[in-house]
Coordinates of C-alpha atoms and ligand atoms in Angstrom, one line a residue:
M1 CA 94.2 72.3 40.8
A2 CA 90.8 72.4 42.3
D3 CA 91.5 69.5 44.8
R4 CA 94.5 71.4 46.3
M5 CA 93.4 75.0 46.0
Q6 CA 90.3 77.2 46.4
K7 CA 89.7 75.8 49.9
Y8 CA 88.5 79.2 51.2
V9 CA 85.0 77.9 52.1
S10 CA 86.2 75.1 54.3
V11 CA 89.4 76.7 55.6
G12 CA 89.2 80.1 57.3
R13 CA 91.8 82.7 57.4
K14 CA 94.3 82.3 60.1
T15 CA 97.5 84.1 60.8
P16 CA 100.3 82.4 62.7
E17 CA 99.8 82.5 66.5
K18 CA 100.5 85.7 68.2
R19 CA 102.3 85.7 71.5
S20 CA 100.4 87.1 74.4
A21 CA 100.8 90.9 75.0
E22 CA 102.0 90.2 78.6
E23 CA 104.9 88.1 77.3
R24 CA 105.9 90.4 74.5
R25 CA 105.9 93.5 76.5
N26 CA 109.0 92.1 78.2
D27 CA 111.2 91.2 75.2
Q28 CA 112.3 92.3 71.8
R29 CA 111.3 89.2 69.9
E30 CA 108.9 89.2 67.0
I31 CA 105.3 88.8 68.2
Y32 CA 104.1 86.1 65.7
R33 CA 105.2 82.5 66.0
D34 CA 106.1 80.5 62.9
F35 CA 103.6 78.6 60.7
T36 CA 103.9 74.8 60.8
P37 CA 104.3 73.3 57.4
E38 CA 100.7 72.0 57.6
A39 CA 99.3 75.4 58.6
A40 CA 101.2 77.1 55.8
A41 CA 100.0 74.6 53.2
R42 CA 96.3 74.8 54.5
Q43 CA 96.4 78.7 54.4
A44 CA 97.9 78.7 50.9
S45 CA 95.3 76.2 49.6
R46 CA 92.6 78.9 50.3
C47 CA 93.9 81.0 47.2
E48 CA 91.3 81.4 44.5
Q49 CA 94.0 81.4 41.7
C50 CA 92.3 84.3 40.1
G51 CA 92.8 84.9 36.3
T52 CA 93.8 88.5 37.0
P53 CA 95.7 88.4 40.4
Y54 CA 95.3 91.8 41.9
C55 CA 97.5 90.8 44.8
Q56 CA 100.4 90.6 42.3
I57 CA 99.4 93.9 40.7
F58 CA 99.3 95.7 44.1
C59 CA 102.6 94.2 45.3
P60 CA 105.3 96.8 44.4
L61 CA 107.6 93.9 43.3
H62 CA 104.8 92.2 41.3
N63 CA 105.6 88.9 43.1
N64 CA 104.1 85.9 41.5
I65 CA 102.0 85.2 44.5
P66 CA 99.4 82.8 43.1
D67 CA 102.2 80.5 41.8
W68 CA 104.1 80.3 45.1
L69 CA 100.9 79.8 47.1
K70 CA 100.0 76.8 44.9
L71 CA 103.4 75.4 45.2
T72 CA 103.3 75.7 49.0
A73 CA 99.9 74.1 49.1
E74 CA 101.4 71.2 47.1
G75 CA 104.3 70.9 49.4
R76 CA 106.8 71.9 46.7
L77 CA 108.6 74.3 48.9
D78 CA 111.9 74.4 47.1
E79 CA 110.0 75.6 43.9
A80 CA 108.0 78.0 45.9
Y81 CA 111.1 79.5 47.3
A82 CA 112.7 79.6 43.8
R83 CA 109.7 81.6 42.5
A84 CA 109.5 83.9 45.6
Q85 CA 113.1 85.0 45.3
E86 CA 112.9 85.6 41.6
T87 CA 111.3 89.0 42.1
N88 CA 112.3 89.8 45.7
N89 CA 115.8 90.1 47.3
F90 CA 114.4 89.8 50.9
P91 CA 111.1 87.9 50.8
E92 CA 111.2 86.8 54.4
I93 CA 111.7 90.5 55.4
C94 CA 108.8 91.8 53.3
G95 CA 106.6 88.9 54.7
R96 CA 107.3 90.2 58.2
I97 CA 107.1 94.0 57.7
C98 CA 105.1 94.9 54.6
P99 CA 101.9 96.6 55.5
Q100 CA 100.0 93.9 53.7
D101 CA 96.7 95.3 54.7
R102 CA 97.5 98.3 52.4
L103 CA 99.2 96.2 49.6
C104 CA 98.8 92.5 48.6
E105 CA 96.2 91.7 51.3
A106 CA 94.2 94.9 50.9
K107 CA 90.5 94.4 50.4
W108 CA 90.9 95.6 46.8
A109 CA 93.7 93.2 46.2
C110 CA 92.2 89.9 47.2
T111 CA 89.0 88.5 45.8
L112 CA 88.3 86.4 48.9
E113 CA 88.1 89.5 51.0
Q114 CA 85.5 91.0 48.7
A115 CA 83.5 87.8 48.9
G116 CA 83.6 88.0 52.7
H117 CA 86.0 85.1 53.3
G118 CA 89.0 87.1 54.5
T119 CA 92.2 87.5 52.5
V120 CA 94.9 84.9 52.0
T121 CA 97.7 85.3 54.6
I122 CA 100.2 86.2 51.8
G123 CA 102.8 87.9 53.9
A124 CA 103.0 85.1 56.5
I125 CA 103.3 82.5 53.9
E126 CA 106.0 84.5 52.1
R127 CA 107.9 84.6 55.4
Y128 CA 107.4 80.9 56.0
I129 CA 108.6 79.8 52.5
T130 CA 111.9 81.8 52.9
D131 CA 112.6 81.1 56.5
N132 CA 112.2 77.4 55.6
A133 CA 114.6 77.9 52.6
W134 CA 117.2 79.3 55.0
K135 CA 116.6 76.3 57.3
E136 CA 117.1 73.9 54.4
G137 CA 120.2 75.7 53.1
W138 CA 118.6 76.7 49.8
V139 CA 119.4 80.4 50.2
R140 CA 122.8 80.8 48.4
P141 CA 125.0 83.8 47.7
R142 CA 124.6 85.1 44.2
R143 CA 128.2 84.8 43.0
P144 CA 128.6 86.0 39.4
R145 CA 129.5 83.6 36.6
R146 CA 132.0 86.1 35.3
E147 CA 133.8 89.0 36.8
R148 CA 133.6 92.5 35.3
P149 CA 136.3 95.1 36.0
E150 CA 134.1 98.1 36.7
R151 CA 133.8 99.3 40.3
I152 CA 130.5 100.7 41.6
A153 CA 130.0 102.5 44.9
V154 CA 126.7 102.1 46.6
L155 CA 126.3 104.8 49.3
G156 CA 123.8 103.7 52.0
A157 CA 123.4 100.0 53.1
G158 CA 119.6 100.1 53.6
P159 CA 117.3 97.9 51.6
A160 CA 117.6 100.0 48.5
G161 CA 121.5 99.9 48.6
M162 CA 121.6 96.2 49.6
A163 CA 119.2 95.2 46.8
A164 CA 121.2 97.2 44.3
A165 CA 124.5 95.8 45.6
E166 CA 123.2 92.2 45.3
E167 CA 121.9 92.7 41.8
L168 CA 125.0 94.4 40.5
R169 CA 127.4 91.9 42.1
A170 CA 125.4 89.0 40.5
L171 CA 126.1 90.7 37.2
G172 CA 129.8 90.5 38.0
Y173 CA 130.6 94.1 39.1
Q174 CA 133.1 95.0 41.8
V175 CA 130.6 96.4 44.3
H176 CA 131.6 98.6 47.2
L177 CA 128.9 99.3 49.8
Y178 CA 129.6 102.3 52.1
D179 CA 127.6 103.3 55.2
R180 CA 128.1 105.5 58.3
H181 CA 126.9 102.7 60.5
A182 CA 128.7 99.6 61.6
R183 CA 126.2 97.2 60.1
M184 CA 124.2 96.8 56.9
G185 CA 120.5 97.1 56.9
G186 CA 119.7 100.8 57.2
L187 CA 116.4 101.3 58.9
M188 CA 115.9 97.5 58.8
A189 CA 118.8 97.3 61.3
Y190 CA 118.6 100.5 63.2
G191 CA 115.0 102.0 62.9
I192 CA 112.5 99.1 62.7
P193 CA 112.5 97.5 66.1
G194 CA 113.2 93.8 66.8
F195 CA 109.7 93.0 67.8
K196 CA 108.7 93.6 64.1
L197 CA 112.0 92.3 62.5
E198 CA 114.5 90.4 64.6
K199 CA 118.0 91.6 63.7
H200 CA 119.5 88.1 62.9
V201 CA 117.2 88.0 59.9
V202 CA 118.9 91.2 58.5
E203 CA 122.3 90.0 59.5
R204 CA 122.1 86.8 57.7
R205 CA 121.2 88.8 54.5
A206 CA 124.2 91.0 55.1
G207 CA 126.3 87.8 55.4
L208 CA 125.0 86.6 52.0
L209 CA 126.0 89.8 50.3
L210 CA 129.5 89.5 51.7
A211 CA 129.7 85.8 50.6
A212 CA 128.7 86.9 47.1
G213 CA 131.7 89.3 47.1
V214 CA 130.2 92.6 47.9
R215 CA 132.7 94.7 49.9
F216 CA 131.3 96.5 52.8
H217 CA 132.9 99.7 54.2
P218 CA 131.3 100.7 57.5
G219 CA 131.9 103.9 59.3
V220 CA 132.0 106.1 56.2
T221 CA 129.9 109.2 56.1
L222 CA 129.2 111.1 52.9
G223 CA 130.1 114.7 53.5
K224 CA 132.5 113.8 56.3
D225 CA 134.8 110.9 55.5
T226 CA 134.2 110.9 51.8
T227 CA 132.9 113.1 49.1
L228 CA 131.0 112.5 45.8
V229 CA 134.1 113.6 44.0
G230 CA 136.2 111.0 45.7
L231 CA 133.6 108.2 45.2
R232 CA 133.2 109.1 41.5
R233 CA 136.9 109.2 41.0
D234 CA 137.4 105.7 42.4
H235 CA 134.3 104.0 40.8
E236 CA 132.8 103.9 37.3
A237 CA 129.3 104.5 38.8
V238 CA 127.8 105.6 42.1
V239 CA 124.5 104.9 43.6
L240 CA 123.2 107.2 46.3
A241 CA 120.8 105.4 48.6
F242 CA 121.1 107.5 51.9
G243 CA 117.5 107.4 52.9
A244 CA 115.4 110.1 54.6
Y245 CA 116.5 111.1 58.1
A246 CA 115.7 114.9 58.7
A247 CA 112.9 115.0 61.3
K248 CA 110.0 117.2 60.5
A249 CA 109.8 120.0 63.0
L250 CA 107.2 120.1 65.6
D251 CA 106.0 123.7 65.2
V252 CA 104.6 124.6 68.7
P253 CA 106.0 126.8 71.4
G254 CA 108.5 124.9 73.6
A255 CA 109.4 122.3 70.9
E256 CA 112.4 124.5 70.0
R257 CA 113.7 124.2 73.5
D258 CA 114.4 120.5 72.9
H259 CA 111.4 119.4 74.9
A260 CA 110.7 116.8 72.3
V261 CA 113.2 114.3 71.0
A262 CA 113.1 113.0 67.3
A263 CA 111.7 109.6 66.9
L264 CA 114.7 108.3 64.9
D265 CA 117.1 109.5 67.5
Y266 CA 115.1 107.5 70.0
L267 CA 114.7 104.3 67.9
I268 CA 118.3 104.3 66.5
G269 CA 119.7 104.8 70.0
S270 CA 117.5 101.9 71.3
S271 CA 118.5 99.6 68.5
R272 CA 122.3 100.5 68.8
H273 CA 122.1 99.6 72.5
L274 CA 120.3 96.3 71.7
L275 CA 122.8 95.5 69.0
G276 CA 125.5 95.9 71.6
E277 CA 127.0 99.1 70.0
L278 CA 126.1 101.3 73.0
P279 CA 126.2 100.4 76.7
A280 CA 122.8 102.0 77.4
P281 CA 120.0 103.5 75.3
P282 CA 120.8 107.2 75.0
I283 CA 117.1 108.0 75.5
D284 CA 115.5 105.7 77.9
A285 CA 111.7 105.5 78.7
V286 CA 112.1 103.4 81.8
G287 CA 110.0 104.8 84.7
K288 CA 108.7 107.6 82.5
R289 CA 105.4 108.9 81.3
V290 CA 105.8 109.0 77.5
V291 CA 103.9 111.0 75.0
V292 CA 104.5 110.3 71.3
I293 CA 103.1 112.8 68.8
G294 CA 102.2 111.4 65.4
G295 CA 100.1 108.6 63.9
G296 CA 102.3 106.7 61.4
D297 CA 104.1 103.4 61.8
T298 CA 107.1 105.3 63.3
A299 CA 104.9 106.5 66.1
M300 CA 103.7 102.9 66.6
D301 CA 107.3 101.7 66.9
C302 CA 108.1 104.4 69.4
V303 CA 105.2 103.7 71.7
R304 CA 105.8 100.0 71.5
T305 CA 109.6 100.5 72.2
A306 CA 108.7 102.7 75.2
V307 CA 106.5 99.9 76.7
R308 CA 109.4 97.4 76.3
Q309 CA 111.8 99.9 78.0
G310 CA 109.6 100.0 81.0
A311 CA 107.7 103.2 80.7
V312 CA 104.9 103.7 83.3
A313 CA 102.5 105.1 80.8
V314 CA 102.5 105.6 77.1
T315 CA 100.1 107.8 75.1
C316 CA 99.9 108.4 71.4
L317 CA 98.6 111.8 70.5
Y318 CA 97.1 111.9 67.0
R319 CA 95.2 114.7 65.3
R320 CA 92.9 112.7 63.1
D321 CA 90.8 109.6 64.0
R322 CA 91.6 105.9 63.9
A323 CA 90.1 105.5 60.5
N324 CA 92.2 108.3 59.1
M325 CA 95.5 107.3 60.6
P326 CA 98.4 106.9 58.2
G327 CA 99.8 103.9 60.1
S328 CA 98.8 100.3 59.6
A329 CA 95.6 99.3 61.5
R330 CA 97.4 96.1 62.4
E331 CA 100.1 98.0 64.2
V332 CA 97.7 100.1 66.1
G333 CA 96.0 96.9 67.3
H334 CA 99.3 95.5 68.6
A335 CA 100.1 98.7 70.4
E336 CA 96.6 98.7 72.1
E337 CA 97.0 95.1 73.2
E338 CA 100.4 96.1 74.7
G339 CA 98.9 98.8 76.8
V340 CA 99.4 101.9 74.8
A341 CA 96.6 104.6 75.3
F342 CA 95.5 106.6 72.2
A343 CA 94.4 110.2 72.4
W344 CA 92.6 110.4 69.0
Q345 CA 91.8 113.8 67.4
A346 CA 94.0 115.8 69.6
Q347 CA 97.1 117.9 68.7
P348 CA 99.7 119.6 70.8
E349 CA 99.6 123.4 71.2
A350 CA 102.6 123.9 73.4
L351 CA 105.3 121.9 75.3
L352 CA 106.1 123.6 78.5
G353 CA 109.0 122.5 80.7
V354 CA 107.7 123.7 84.1
P355 CA 106.8 121.5 87.0
V356 CA 103.8 119.5 86.2
D357 CA 102.0 120.2 89.4
V358 CA 102.0 123.9 88.6
I359 CA 100.6 123.3 85.1
A360 CA 98.0 120.8 86.2
G361 CA 97.1 122.8 89.3
E362 CA 97.8 119.8 91.5
A363 CA 100.0 119.9 94.5
T364 CA 100.9 116.3 94.4
A365 CA 102.7 115.9 91.2
L366 CA 106.0 114.1 91.5
K367 CA 109.3 114.4 89.6
P368 CA 108.9 118.1 88.5
A369 CA 112.5 118.1 87.2
G370 CA 112.5 117.4 83.5
A371 CA 108.7 117.0 83.4
I372 CA 107.0 118.4 80.4
A373 CA 103.4 119.6 80.2
V374 CA 101.9 118.8 76.8
H375 CA 99.2 121.4 76.2
A376 CA 96.8 119.8 73.6
V377 CA 93.5 120.7 72.1
R378 CA 90.8 118.4 70.6
T379 CA 90.3 118.5 66.9
R380 CA 87.3 117.9 64.5
L381 CA 87.7 116.7 60.9
A382 CA 86.7 119.2 58.3
A383 CA 86.4 118.7 54.5
A384 CA 89.2 116.8 52.6
G385 CA 92.2 118.8 51.6
S386 CA 94.3 118.7 48.4
D387 CA 95.8 115.3 49.4
G388 CA 92.3 113.9 49.7
R389 CA 92.6 113.5 53.6
R390 CA 90.2 115.3 55.9
V391 CA 91.7 118.3 57.6
P392 CA 91.7 118.4 61.4
E393 CA 90.7 121.8 62.9
P394 CA 91.1 122.7 66.6
V395 CA 87.9 122.7 68.7
P396 CA 87.6 126.0 70.6
N397 CA 87.9 125.7 74.4
S398 CA 88.8 122.0 74.3
G399 CA 92.3 122.3 75.8
F400 CA 93.8 119.8 78.1
V401 CA 97.1 118.9 79.6
L402 CA 99.0 115.6 79.5
Q403 CA 101.9 115.3 81.8
A404 CA 105.0 113.6 80.4
D405 CA 108.7 113.0 81.3
L406 CA 109.5 112.1 77.7
V407 CA 107.9 113.6 74.5
I408 CA 108.8 112.0 71.2
N409 CA 108.2 113.8 67.9
A410 CA 107.2 111.1 65.4
L411 CA 105.7 113.5 62.8
G412 CA 107.8 112.1 59.9
F413 CA 111.0 112.8 58.0
S414 CA 112.2 114.4 54.9
V415 CA 115.3 113.8 52.8
E416 CA 118.6 115.5 53.7
D417 CA 119.6 118.2 51.3
A418 CA 121.7 116.2 48.6
A419 CA 123.3 119.5 47.6
A420 CA 124.8 119.9 51.0
L421 CA 126.0 116.3 51.1
T422 CA 127.5 116.5 47.6
Q423 CA 128.9 120.0 47.6
G424 CA 126.2 121.2 45.3
A425 CA 126.6 118.5 42.5
V426 CA 123.3 116.7 43.0
G427 CA 120.1 118.7 43.2
M428 CA 116.7 118.3 44.8
T429 CA 113.2 118.4 43.4
E430 CA 110.4 120.6 44.5
R431 CA 109.2 117.8 46.7
A432 CA 112.5 118.0 48.5
T433 CA 113.8 114.6 47.3
V434 CA 116.9 113.8 45.3
A435 CA 116.4 114.8 41.7
I436 CA 116.9 112.1 39.1
D437 CA 115.9 111.4 35.5
R438 CA 112.9 109.2 36.0
R439 CA 113.8 106.8 33.3
S440 CA 117.6 106.4 33.8
M441 CA 117.5 107.0 37.5
M442 CA 120.6 109.2 37.0
T443 CA 121.2 112.5 38.8
A444 CA 122.5 115.5 36.8
V445 CA 126.0 114.0 37.3
P446 CA 126.9 111.4 34.7
G447 CA 127.3 108.0 36.3
V448 CA 125.7 109.0 39.6
F449 CA 122.4 107.4 40.3
A450 CA 120.0 107.5 43.3
A451 CA 117.3 105.3 44.7
G452 CA 115.1 104.5 47.7
D453 CA 113.7 106.9 50.3
A454 CA 116.3 109.5 49.2
V455 CA 114.3 109.7 45.9
R456 CA 110.8 108.8 47.0
G457 CA 110.8 110.4 50.4
P458 CA 109.9 108.2 53.4
S459 CA 108.3 105.1 52.0
L460 CA 108.5 101.3 52.5
V461 CA 111.1 98.6 52.5
V462 CA 109.3 96.8 49.6
W463 CA 109.5 100.0 47.5
A464 CA 113.2 100.5 48.4
I465 CA 113.9 96.9 47.2
R466 CA 112.1 97.7 43.9
D467 CA 114.2 100.9 43.5
G468 CA 117.3 99.0 44.3
R469 CA 116.6 96.4 41.6
D470 CA 115.6 99.1 39.1
V471 CA 118.6 101.2 39.7
A472 CA 120.9 98.2 39.2
T473 CA 119.3 97.6 35.8
Q474 CA 119.9 101.2 34.9
V475 CA 123.5 101.2 36.1
H476 CA 124.1 98.0 34.1
R477 CA 122.6 99.6 31.0
Y478 CA 124.7 102.7 31.4
L479 CA 128.0 100.8 31.9
S480 CA 127.1 98.5 29.0
A481 CA 126.4 101.4 26.7
T482 CA 129.4 103.6 27.6
P483 CA 132.8 102.4 26.2
R484 CA 135.2 101.7 29.0
S485 CA 137.8 104.1 27.7
Q486 CA 135.1 106.8 27.8
L487 CA 134.0 105.9 31.3
R488 CA 137.5 106.2 32.5
A489 CA 138.0 109.5 30.7
M490 CA 134.8 110.9 32.1
R491 CA 135.6 110.1 35.7
P492 CA 137.7 113.1 36.7
D493 CA 135.4 115.5 34.9
A494 CA 132.2 113.8 36.0
V495 CA 131.5 116.1 38.9
P496 CA 131.2 119.8 38.1
E497 CA 134.5 121.7 38.5
K498 CA 133.2 124.0 41.2
V499 CA 132.8 120.9 43.4
A500 CA 136.2 119.4 42.7
G501 CA 138.0 121.7 45.2
Ligands
LIG601 P1 117.5 103.5 54.6 O1 116.9 102.2 55.1 O2 117.1 104.6 55.5 O3 119.1 103.3 54.5 C1 119.9 104.4 54.2 C2 121.3 104.1 54.7 O4 122.1 105.2 54.3 C3 121.4 104.0 56.2 O5 122.1 102.8 56.5 C4 122.2 105.2 56.6 O6 123.0 104.9 57.7 C5 123.0 105.5 55.4 N1 123.3 106.9 55.3 C6 122.5 108.0 55.4 N2 123.2 109.1 55.2 C7 124.5 108.7 55.1 C8 125.7 109.5 54.8 N3 125.7 110.8 54.7 N4 126.8 108.8 54.7 C9 126.8 107.4 54.7 N5 125.7 106.7 54.9 C10 124.6 107.3 55.0 N6 108.8 100.1 56.0 C11 108.1 99.0 55.9 O7 108.0 98.5 54.8 N7 107.6 98.3 57.0 C12 107.8 98.8 58.3 O8 107.3 98.2 59.2 C13 108.5 100.0 58.4 N8 108.7 100.5 59.6 C14 109.5 101.7 59.8 C15 109.7 102.1 61.0 C16 110.5 103.3 61.1 C17 110.8 103.8 62.6 C18 110.9 104.0 60.0 C19 111.7 105.2 60.2 C20 110.7 103.5 58.8 C21 110.0 102.4 58.6 N9 109.7 101.8 57.3 C22 109.0 100.7 57.3 C23 110.2 102.5 56.2 C24 111.5 101.8 55.6 O9 112.4 101.5 56.7 C25 112.2 102.7 54.6 O10 111.3 103.0 53.6 C26 113.4 101.9 54.0 O11 114.3 101.5 54.9 C27 114.1 102.9 53.0 O12 115.2 102.2 52.5 P2 116.5 103.0 52.0 O13 117.5 102.0 51.7 O14 116.1 103.9 50.9 O15 117.0 103.8 53.2
LIG602 FE1 102.8 91.3 49.9 FE2 105.0 92.8 50.4 FE3 105.3 90.2 49.9 FE4 104.5 92.0 47.9 S1 106.5 91.9 49.0 S2 103.6 89.9 48.3 S3 103.3 93.4 49.1 S4 104.2 91.0 51.7

């Protein structure tokens, strides 16, 4: 092994080449170029092949990272791909968008980083292995060896629903995947912008599911076009994977008068336009001064989308400092390169929709119509709160005004009330997430399961995949343990009577 691996002393860490900020400001393409086969093999050869691979432990899917790095270094790419896809339904997607600096490439997860050599570029190599497999035609639909008669409804075609559908179909079930949108992918298609994840990458995965025999039903909204009762009546099991879409309120005067748009409305509108579903983006930053409030990855996606739409100035307002930002440091760096300004340790106090020249006391301000004055105040960081994060406090007499034509609320999301969507059948936890039994992943309704952001709250694609795989195992266990005659008999009574009307 030693001749091929452990080259971290002679080979430095190198990510694939990044396109120039100037070039990428003008398009929606991913910002990293592809590894060459030689570069991928060289970077993979840096791995120490630790006895206890913390990278594998910190990967939510427990991917066998050391093995596929070694196989890549040896040029055995078909075997590397086989190993990578054993534990991950969408390795090339995780390779692109996992926040590796907080997972497999975190400083606590890679021995090389601790020794000052820089981590192995695990995500970029994972992406390379699977993109190469697609090119070579090694990625095949997972058609079952034998068919099973049971029908399963998966509601929500995001990564949790897609992973569950793929696993259940591979076991032979008749899988029906429902979504309100026209395409599969959930936030991978409609929320995460193309400059992080190009849409053809998601679409080819959707195609693979169809080729395996998953039946996709677009344009079906739970609570409008269908009900839980209806789904349960027509299927032996139901998986709810409807994500987390309720925007957290911006609790300052003026926000209630629609002076701020919700981040997901902005991003989904932009994606739907770019996918050809809408003639124009419903919320367009072109020619506007944009202020984005929040410091997570969604805020970064908003600021970088605004840059690409042609905003004249984009500012991110965040109440903590850079070190305490929830978003990935890598994404902040990309945004800065693309020209986004950051107002660190500042929080809004009011959004006022009066002409900016009056607010700012300047006679020269242009475009008063629609202009918004974001009244903000500086903060300082006090002691850590119950969540372990330092609490920002307003600094007295530190107010200032930012002039904006578009303000985007990127403070985060919560899960829509499942009780409202299911006519009271499925409950919520105290954390405002869908209530399930942790072990069986089943809700209080027999045969109705839940997974992904709907259960976890806003999280990551890699965790949604993990949940999708786990829920598939639990559904299979349930269907295998329950006699078919009993399953059928249970169906009409599965949902509480009060709901059935
Ligand atoms: P979703 O992907 O949200 O899919 C849920 C699906 O359910 C959607 O297709 C939706 O249309 C459908 N649905 C919802 N309600 C209904 C209904 N009533 N009827 C029918 N269908 C319904 N994670 C990362 O790992 N890396 C990133 O870079 C990253 N960037 C992000 C950027 C943004 C802007 C956002 C918002 C999130 C980002 N995430 C990222 C998080 C990640 O996208 C989610 O954690 C993940 O998509 C959750 O998967 P899911 O399948 O549970 O839900
Ligand atoms: Fe790292 Fe994500 Fe791949 Fe796991 S799935 S190895 S965390 S990039």
